[in-house]
Coordinates of C-alpha atoms in Angstrom, one line a residue:
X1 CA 67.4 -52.1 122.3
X2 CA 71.0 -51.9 122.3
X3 CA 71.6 -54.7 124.8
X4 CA 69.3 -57.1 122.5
X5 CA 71.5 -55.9 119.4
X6 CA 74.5 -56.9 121.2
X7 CA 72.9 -60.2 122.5
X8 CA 72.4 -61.1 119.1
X9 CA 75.7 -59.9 117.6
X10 CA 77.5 -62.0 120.2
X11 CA 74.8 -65.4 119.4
X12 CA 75.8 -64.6 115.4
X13 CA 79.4 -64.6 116.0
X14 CA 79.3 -67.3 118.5
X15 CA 78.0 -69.7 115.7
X16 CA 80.3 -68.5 113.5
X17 CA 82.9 -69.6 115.4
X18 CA 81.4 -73.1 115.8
X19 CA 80.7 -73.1 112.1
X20 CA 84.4 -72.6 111.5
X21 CA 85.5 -75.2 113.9
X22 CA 83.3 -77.5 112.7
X23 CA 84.3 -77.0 109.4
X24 CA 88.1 -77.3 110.3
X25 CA 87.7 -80.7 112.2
X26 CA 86.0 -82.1 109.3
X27 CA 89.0 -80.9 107.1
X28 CA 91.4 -82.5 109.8
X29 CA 89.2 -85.4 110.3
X30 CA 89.4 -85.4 105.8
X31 CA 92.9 -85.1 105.7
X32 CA 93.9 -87.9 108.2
X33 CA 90.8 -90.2 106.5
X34 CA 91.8 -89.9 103.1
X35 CA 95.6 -91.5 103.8
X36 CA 94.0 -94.2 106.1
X37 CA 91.5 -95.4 103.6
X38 CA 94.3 -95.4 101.1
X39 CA 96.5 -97.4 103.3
X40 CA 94.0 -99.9 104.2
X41 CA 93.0 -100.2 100.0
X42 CA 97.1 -100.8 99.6
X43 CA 96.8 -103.6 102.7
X44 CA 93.3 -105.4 101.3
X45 CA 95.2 -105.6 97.5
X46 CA 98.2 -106.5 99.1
X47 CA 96.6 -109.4 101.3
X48 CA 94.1 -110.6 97.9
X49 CA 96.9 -110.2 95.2
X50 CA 99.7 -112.9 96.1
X51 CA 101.8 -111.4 93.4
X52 CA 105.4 -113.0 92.5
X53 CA 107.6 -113.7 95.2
X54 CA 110.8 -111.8 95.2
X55 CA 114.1 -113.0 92.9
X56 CA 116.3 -115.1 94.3
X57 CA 120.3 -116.0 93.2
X58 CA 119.6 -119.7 95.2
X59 CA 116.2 -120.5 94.1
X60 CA 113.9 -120.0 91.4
X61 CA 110.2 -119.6 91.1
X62 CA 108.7 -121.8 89.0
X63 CA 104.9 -121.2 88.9
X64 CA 102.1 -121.7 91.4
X65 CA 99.3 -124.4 91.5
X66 CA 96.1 -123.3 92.2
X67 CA 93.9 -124.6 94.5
X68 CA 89.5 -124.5 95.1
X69 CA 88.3 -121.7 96.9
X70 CA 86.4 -123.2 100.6
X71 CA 85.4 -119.7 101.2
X72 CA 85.7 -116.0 101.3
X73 CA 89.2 -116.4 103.4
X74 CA 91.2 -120.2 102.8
X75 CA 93.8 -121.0 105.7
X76 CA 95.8 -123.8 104.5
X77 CA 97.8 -126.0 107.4
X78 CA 100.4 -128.8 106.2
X79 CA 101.6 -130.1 103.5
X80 CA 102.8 -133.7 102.4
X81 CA 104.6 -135.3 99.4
X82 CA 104.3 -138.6 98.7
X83 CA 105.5 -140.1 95.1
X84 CA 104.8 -136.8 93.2
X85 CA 101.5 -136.2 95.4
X86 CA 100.8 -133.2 97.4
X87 CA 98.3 -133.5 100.1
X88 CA 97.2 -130.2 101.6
X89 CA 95.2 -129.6 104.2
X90 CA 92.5 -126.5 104.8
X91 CA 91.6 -125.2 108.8
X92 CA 89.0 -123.3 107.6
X93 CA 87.4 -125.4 105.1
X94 CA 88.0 -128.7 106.7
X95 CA 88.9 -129.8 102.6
X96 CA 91.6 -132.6 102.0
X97 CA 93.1 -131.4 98.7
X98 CA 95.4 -133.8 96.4
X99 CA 97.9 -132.2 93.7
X100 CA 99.1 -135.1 91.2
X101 CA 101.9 -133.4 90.3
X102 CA 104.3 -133.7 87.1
X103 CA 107.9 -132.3 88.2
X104 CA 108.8 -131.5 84.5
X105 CA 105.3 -129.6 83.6
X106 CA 103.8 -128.0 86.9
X107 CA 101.0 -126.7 84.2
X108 CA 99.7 -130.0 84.0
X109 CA 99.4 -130.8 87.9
X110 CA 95.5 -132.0 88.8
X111 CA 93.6 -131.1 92.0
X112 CA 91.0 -133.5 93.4
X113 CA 89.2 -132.4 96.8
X114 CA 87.9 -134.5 99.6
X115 CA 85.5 -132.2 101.9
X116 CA 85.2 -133.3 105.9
X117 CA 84.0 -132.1 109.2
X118 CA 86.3 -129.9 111.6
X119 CA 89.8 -128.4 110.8
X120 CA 92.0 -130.7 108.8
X121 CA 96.0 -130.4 109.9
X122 CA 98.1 -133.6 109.7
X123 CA 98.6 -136.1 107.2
X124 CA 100.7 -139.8 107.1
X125 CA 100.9 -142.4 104.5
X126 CA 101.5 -145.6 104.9
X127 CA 104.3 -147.3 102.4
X128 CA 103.5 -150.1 100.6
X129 CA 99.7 -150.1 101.1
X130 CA 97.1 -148.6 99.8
X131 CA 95.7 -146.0 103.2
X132 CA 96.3 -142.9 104.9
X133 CA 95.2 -140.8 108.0
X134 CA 94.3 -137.2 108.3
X135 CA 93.8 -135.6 112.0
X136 CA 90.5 -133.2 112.3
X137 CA 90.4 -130.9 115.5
X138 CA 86.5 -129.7 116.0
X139 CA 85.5 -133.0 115.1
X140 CA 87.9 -134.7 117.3
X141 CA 88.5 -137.8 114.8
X142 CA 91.8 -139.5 112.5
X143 CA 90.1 -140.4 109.4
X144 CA 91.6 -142.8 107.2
X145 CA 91.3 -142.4 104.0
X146 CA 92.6 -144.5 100.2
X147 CA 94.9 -141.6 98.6
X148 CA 94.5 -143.1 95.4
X149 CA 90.1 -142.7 95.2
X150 CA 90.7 -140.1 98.0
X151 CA 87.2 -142.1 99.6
X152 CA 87.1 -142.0 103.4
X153 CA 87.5 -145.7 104.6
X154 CA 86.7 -144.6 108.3
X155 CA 86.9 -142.7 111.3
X156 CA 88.3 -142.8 114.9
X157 CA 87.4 -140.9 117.6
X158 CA 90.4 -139.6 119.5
X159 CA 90.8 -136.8 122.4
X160 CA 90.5 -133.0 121.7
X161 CA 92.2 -131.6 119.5
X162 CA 94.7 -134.0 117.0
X163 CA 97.4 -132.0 115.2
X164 CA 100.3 -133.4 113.7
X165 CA 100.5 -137.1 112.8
X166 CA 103.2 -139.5 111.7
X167 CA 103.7 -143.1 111.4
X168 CA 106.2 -144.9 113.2
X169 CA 108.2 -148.0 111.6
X170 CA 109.7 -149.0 114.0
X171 CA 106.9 -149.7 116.6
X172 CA 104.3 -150.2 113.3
X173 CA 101.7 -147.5 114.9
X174 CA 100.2 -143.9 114.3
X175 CA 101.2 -141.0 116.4
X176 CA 98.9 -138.2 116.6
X177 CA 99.9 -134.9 118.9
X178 CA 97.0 -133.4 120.9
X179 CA 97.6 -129.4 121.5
X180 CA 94.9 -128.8 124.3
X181 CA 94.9 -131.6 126.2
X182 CA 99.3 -132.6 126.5
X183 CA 99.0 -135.8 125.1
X184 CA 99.4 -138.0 122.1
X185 CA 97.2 -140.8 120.8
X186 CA 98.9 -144.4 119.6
X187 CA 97.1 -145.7 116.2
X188 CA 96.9 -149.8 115.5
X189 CA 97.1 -148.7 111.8
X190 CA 95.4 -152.3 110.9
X191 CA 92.5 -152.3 114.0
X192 CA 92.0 -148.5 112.8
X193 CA 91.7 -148.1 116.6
X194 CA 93.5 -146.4 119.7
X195 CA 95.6 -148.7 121.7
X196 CA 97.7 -146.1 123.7
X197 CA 98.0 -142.7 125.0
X198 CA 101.7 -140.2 126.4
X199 CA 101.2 -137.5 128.4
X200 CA 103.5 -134.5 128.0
X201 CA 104.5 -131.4 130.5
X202 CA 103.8 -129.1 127.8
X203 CA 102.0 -128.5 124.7
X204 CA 103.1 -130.8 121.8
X205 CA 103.2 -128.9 118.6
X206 CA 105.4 -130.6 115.8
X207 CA 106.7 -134.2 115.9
X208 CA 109.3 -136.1 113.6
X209 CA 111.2 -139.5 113.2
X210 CA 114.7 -140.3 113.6
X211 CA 115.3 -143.1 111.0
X212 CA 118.5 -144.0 112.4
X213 CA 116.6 -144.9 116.2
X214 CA 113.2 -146.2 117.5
X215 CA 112.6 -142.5 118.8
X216 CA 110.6 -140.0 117.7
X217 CA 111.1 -136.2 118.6
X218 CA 108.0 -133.8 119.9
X219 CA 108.6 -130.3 120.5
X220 CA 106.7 -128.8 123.7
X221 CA 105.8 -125.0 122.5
X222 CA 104.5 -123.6 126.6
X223 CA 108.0 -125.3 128.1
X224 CA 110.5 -124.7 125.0
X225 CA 112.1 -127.8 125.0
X226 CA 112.1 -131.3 122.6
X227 CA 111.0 -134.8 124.1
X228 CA 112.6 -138.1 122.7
X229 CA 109.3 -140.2 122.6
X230 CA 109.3 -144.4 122.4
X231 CA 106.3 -145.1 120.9
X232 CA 106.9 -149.2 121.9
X233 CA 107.3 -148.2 125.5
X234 CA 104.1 -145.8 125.6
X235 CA 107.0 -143.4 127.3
X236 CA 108.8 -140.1 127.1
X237 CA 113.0 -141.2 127.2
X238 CA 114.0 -138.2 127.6
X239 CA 113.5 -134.5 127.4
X240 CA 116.1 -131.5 126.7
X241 CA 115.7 -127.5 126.8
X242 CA 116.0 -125.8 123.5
X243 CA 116.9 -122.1 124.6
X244 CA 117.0 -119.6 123.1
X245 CA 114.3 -120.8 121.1
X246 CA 111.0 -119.7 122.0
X247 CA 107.9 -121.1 121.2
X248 CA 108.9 -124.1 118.9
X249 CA 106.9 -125.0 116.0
X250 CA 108.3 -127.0 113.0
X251 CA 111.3 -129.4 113.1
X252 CA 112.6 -131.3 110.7
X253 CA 115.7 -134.0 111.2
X254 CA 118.6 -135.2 109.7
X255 CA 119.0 -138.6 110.7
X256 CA 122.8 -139.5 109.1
X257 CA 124.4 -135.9 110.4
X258 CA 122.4 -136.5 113.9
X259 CA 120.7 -132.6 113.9
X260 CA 117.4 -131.7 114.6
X261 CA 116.3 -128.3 113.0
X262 CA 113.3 -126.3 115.5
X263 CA 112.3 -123.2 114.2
X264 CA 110.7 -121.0 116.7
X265 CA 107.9 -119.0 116.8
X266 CA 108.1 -117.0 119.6
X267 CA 111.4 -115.0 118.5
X268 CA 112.1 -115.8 114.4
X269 CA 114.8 -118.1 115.1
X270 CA 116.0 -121.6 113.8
X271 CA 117.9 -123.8 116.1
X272 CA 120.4 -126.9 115.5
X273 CA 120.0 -129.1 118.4
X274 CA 122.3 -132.6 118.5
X275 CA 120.8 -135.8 119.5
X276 CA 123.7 -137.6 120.2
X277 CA 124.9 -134.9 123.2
X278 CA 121.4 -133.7 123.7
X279 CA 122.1 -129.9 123.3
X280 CA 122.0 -126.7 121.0
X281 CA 124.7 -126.2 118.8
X282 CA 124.3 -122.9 117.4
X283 CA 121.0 -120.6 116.0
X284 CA 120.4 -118.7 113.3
X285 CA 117.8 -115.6 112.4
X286 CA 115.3 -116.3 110.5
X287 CA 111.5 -114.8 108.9
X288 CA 109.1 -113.4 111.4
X289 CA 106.4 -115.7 113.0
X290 CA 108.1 -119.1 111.6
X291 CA 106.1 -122.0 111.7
X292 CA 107.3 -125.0 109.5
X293 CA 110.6 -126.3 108.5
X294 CA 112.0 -128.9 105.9
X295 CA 115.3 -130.3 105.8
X296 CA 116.8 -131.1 101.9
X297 CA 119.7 -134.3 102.6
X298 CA 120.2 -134.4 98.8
X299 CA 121.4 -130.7 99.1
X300 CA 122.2 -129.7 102.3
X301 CA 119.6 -127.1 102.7
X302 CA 116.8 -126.2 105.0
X303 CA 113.8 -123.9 104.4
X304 CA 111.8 -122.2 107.0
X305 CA 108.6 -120.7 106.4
X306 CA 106.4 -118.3 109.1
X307 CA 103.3 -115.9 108.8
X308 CA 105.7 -112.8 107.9
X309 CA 105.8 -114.5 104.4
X310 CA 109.2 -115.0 104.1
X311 CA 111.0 -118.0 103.0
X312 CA 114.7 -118.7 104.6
X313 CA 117.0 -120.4 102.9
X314 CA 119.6 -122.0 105.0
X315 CA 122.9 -124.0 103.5
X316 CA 124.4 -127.0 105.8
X317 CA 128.3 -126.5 105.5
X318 CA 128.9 -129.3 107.8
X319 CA 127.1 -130.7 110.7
X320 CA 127.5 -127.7 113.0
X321 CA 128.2 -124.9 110.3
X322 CA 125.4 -123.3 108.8
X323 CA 124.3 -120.0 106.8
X324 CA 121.4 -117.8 105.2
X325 CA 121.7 -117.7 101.7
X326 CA 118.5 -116.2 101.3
X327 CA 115.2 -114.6 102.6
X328 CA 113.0 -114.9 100.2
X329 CA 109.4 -112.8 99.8
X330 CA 106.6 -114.8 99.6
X331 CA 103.0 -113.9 101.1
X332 CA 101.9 -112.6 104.2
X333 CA 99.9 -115.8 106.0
X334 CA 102.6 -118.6 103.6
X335 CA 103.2 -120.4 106.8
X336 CA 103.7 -123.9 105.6
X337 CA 105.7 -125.9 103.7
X338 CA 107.4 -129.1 102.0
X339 CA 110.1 -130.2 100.1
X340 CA 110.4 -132.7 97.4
X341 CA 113.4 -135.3 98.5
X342 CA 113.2 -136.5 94.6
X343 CA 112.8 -133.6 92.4
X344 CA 114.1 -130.9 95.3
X345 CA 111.2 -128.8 95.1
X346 CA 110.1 -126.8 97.7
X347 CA 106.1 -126.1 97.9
X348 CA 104.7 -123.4 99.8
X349 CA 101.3 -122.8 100.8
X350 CA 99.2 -119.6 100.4
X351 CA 96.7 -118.2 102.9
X352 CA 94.1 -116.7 100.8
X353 CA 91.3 -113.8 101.5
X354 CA 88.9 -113.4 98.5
X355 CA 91.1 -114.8 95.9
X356 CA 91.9 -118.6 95.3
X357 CA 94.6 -120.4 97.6
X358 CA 97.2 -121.7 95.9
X359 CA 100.9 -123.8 96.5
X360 CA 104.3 -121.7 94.9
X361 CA 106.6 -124.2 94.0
X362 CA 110.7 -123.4 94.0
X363 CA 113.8 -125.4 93.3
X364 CA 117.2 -124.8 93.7
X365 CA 119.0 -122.5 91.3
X366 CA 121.3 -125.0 89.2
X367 CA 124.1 -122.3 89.3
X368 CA 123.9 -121.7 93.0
X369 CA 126.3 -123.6 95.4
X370 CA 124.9 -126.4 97.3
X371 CA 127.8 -128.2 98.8
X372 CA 131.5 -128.2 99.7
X373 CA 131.2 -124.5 100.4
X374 CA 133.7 -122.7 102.5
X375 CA 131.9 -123.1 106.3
X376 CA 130.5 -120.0 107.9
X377 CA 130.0 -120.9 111.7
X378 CA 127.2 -119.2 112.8
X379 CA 127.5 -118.3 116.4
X380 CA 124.3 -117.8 118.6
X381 CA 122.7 -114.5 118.3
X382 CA 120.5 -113.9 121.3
X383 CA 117.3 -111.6 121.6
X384 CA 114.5 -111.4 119.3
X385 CA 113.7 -110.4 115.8
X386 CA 111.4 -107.5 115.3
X387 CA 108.8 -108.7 112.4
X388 CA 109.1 -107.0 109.0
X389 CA 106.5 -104.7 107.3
X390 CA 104.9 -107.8 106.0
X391 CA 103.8 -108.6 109.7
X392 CA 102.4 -105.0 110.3
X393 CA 100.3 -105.1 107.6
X394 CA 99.2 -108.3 108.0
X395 CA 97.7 -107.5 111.1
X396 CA 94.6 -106.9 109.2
X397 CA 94.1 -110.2 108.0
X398 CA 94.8 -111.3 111.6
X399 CA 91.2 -111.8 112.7
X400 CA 90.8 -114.8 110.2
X401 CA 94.2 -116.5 110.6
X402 CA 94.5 -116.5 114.3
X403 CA 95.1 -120.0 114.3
X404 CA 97.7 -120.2 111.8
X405 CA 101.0 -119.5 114.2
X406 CA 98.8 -121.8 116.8
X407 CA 96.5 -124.6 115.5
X408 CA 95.1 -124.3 118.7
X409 CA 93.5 -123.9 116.5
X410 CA 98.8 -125.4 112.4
X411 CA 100.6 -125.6 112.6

């Protein structure tokens, strides 16, 4: 009898001791819960509510235009101004948008859509005639479209994945850069068909035009370095390390001054390389996960946007003097931009989960120096940037912008 009372006494206080433990990891399991799910409310607001982006002594914000909604999350890709017209692209809707827009009254900016199969990226207008191309990866096509109607006019069939596009004067043809496959198609703009293909070493990312040569300049992102491309000769003339950038995305060029701007996505940097001597002059810091770049001639300054959702503000002091006037907040995911070489507006698209996708427009405090400033030579920093708090928290809204650092699916 007495064993079978101790039996039990020993069973009661056994499961009192599991009660209690039980009950303490669910306290412990409560306490470390209750922060999380707070955190991850102050990330989802934080990713839905663009907000205003931070002051600035160099630039001001001026508003933002808002665009359609293709869906519960909106990844925009590049932008292009052509006579007070802003064509924007979407990756996830596929949408081809088109913002009329009024440099004195931004309110009174209109939107018109043109939906499509596959990812759009690229765009290029023609001067002087009424037609444009936009490259789709997915659907594997340039389709040429009237910017004015915004009605599709037809489509070519080109290799897997087209990215960025650009017409060529000089050689009177279209250049479209193929991530996957190393190449780049050649466009008869009047046949509307291929008449040409370039095979690269690397990956081509971001191309641009030198005004002042028959070239044209594509960055390989896999081998870090910049190929001089003529388009007449179907060739590659030349090709040129960029170290110690990493992962090249956007460039930009300044044809009169001879300077090609990369900014790099593998390790937040911009670089200055010369295309006269074929070599990088100096680098400068810049916002985490960078993946455009514009260049301003009318005010010496050259704005670099990237997934950390910051917007660098560089000044050119001279050809190979340069400085950060500012790093301005924007959005986590505002990866692309465009400048304005008329008005000097600088437009910057929004990723967008739940909420509507829009463009912040900035210009150029009036008050802050643009030029003949004393020169600040910026000397090559090397090793890389550790991303801001804006990266880390943006890590949530990773799984539906993978392609926006690689439109690998972008640029």
């Amino acid at each position: 009898m007495f064993a079978e009372y101790t039996a039990a006494a020993a069973t009661t206080a056994h499961a009192s001791r599991n009660r209690l433990a039980t009950t303490s990891i669910r306290k412990m399991l409560l306490t470390f819960a209750i922060p999380l799910i707070g955190l991850a409310a102050v990330a989802l607001v934080y990713l839905v509510y663009p907000g205003t982006p931070s002051k600035s002594k160099v630039m001001t914000f001026e508003d933002f235009i808002e665009l359609p909604r293709g869906g519960l999350l909106t990844a925009l890709d590049y932008l292009t101004v052509n006579d007070q017209t802003l064509f924007v692209t979407s990756e996830s809707s596929g949408a081809l948008l088109k913002v009329a827009f009024d440099p004195s009254n931004l309110k009174a900016s209109t939107v018109s859509q043109m939906p499509g199969a596959g990812s759009a990226h690229g765009v290029t207008v023609l001067p002087d005639v009424n037609v444009a191309f936009v490259t789709r990866s997915e659907a594997n096509t340039v389709d040429v479209f009237d910017p004015k109607s915004f009605h599709q006019l037809a489509s070519i069939p080109v290799a897997d994945d087209p990215d960025a596009i650009l017409y060529i004067p000089s050689a009177n043809l279209i250049y479209v850069a193929h991530g996957g496959p190393n190449m780049a198609t050649l466009i008869d703009p009047q046949m509307r068909a291929t008449v040409g293909t370039i095979q690269f070493s690397g990956k081509p990312e971001f191309s641009a035009t030198d005004s002042q040569s028959v070239l044209l300049f594509q960055n390989l992102k896999e081998t870090n370095e910049v190929a001089a491309i003529d388009a007449g000769k179907r060739s590659v003339d030349g090709q040129w390390p960029l170290a110690p950038c990493v992962g090249p995305s956007g460039m930009a060029i300044d044809a009169e001054q001879r300077r090609l701007f990369a900014v790099c996505s593998g390790n937040a940097k911009l670089v200055v390389f010369d295309l006269e001597n074929h070599r990088v002059i100096t680098s400068l810091e810049i916002g985490g996960g960078p993946d455009s770049v514009a260049f301003d001639r009318g005010v010496h300054r050259i704005y670099a946007a990237g997934k950390a959702g910051k917007l660098t503000v560089i000044q050119q002091d001279s050809p190979d003097n340069y400085r950060v006037l500012d790093e301005i907040r924007t959005h986590y995911g505002a990866h692309t931009l465009t400048v304005d070489p008329v008005s000097h507006k600088v437009f910057v698209a929004y990723a967008s989960l739940l909420a509507h996708p829009r463009i912040a427009v900035f210009s150029p405090t009036p008050s802050s120096p643009e030029v003949n400033v004393a020169p600040v030579i910026q000397q090559d920093v090397h090793g890389e940037k550790d991303l801001d708090s804006h990266l880390a928290l943006g890590q949530l809204f990773d799984i539906g912008l993978t392609n926006l650092d690689d439109p690998d699916p972008h640029h």
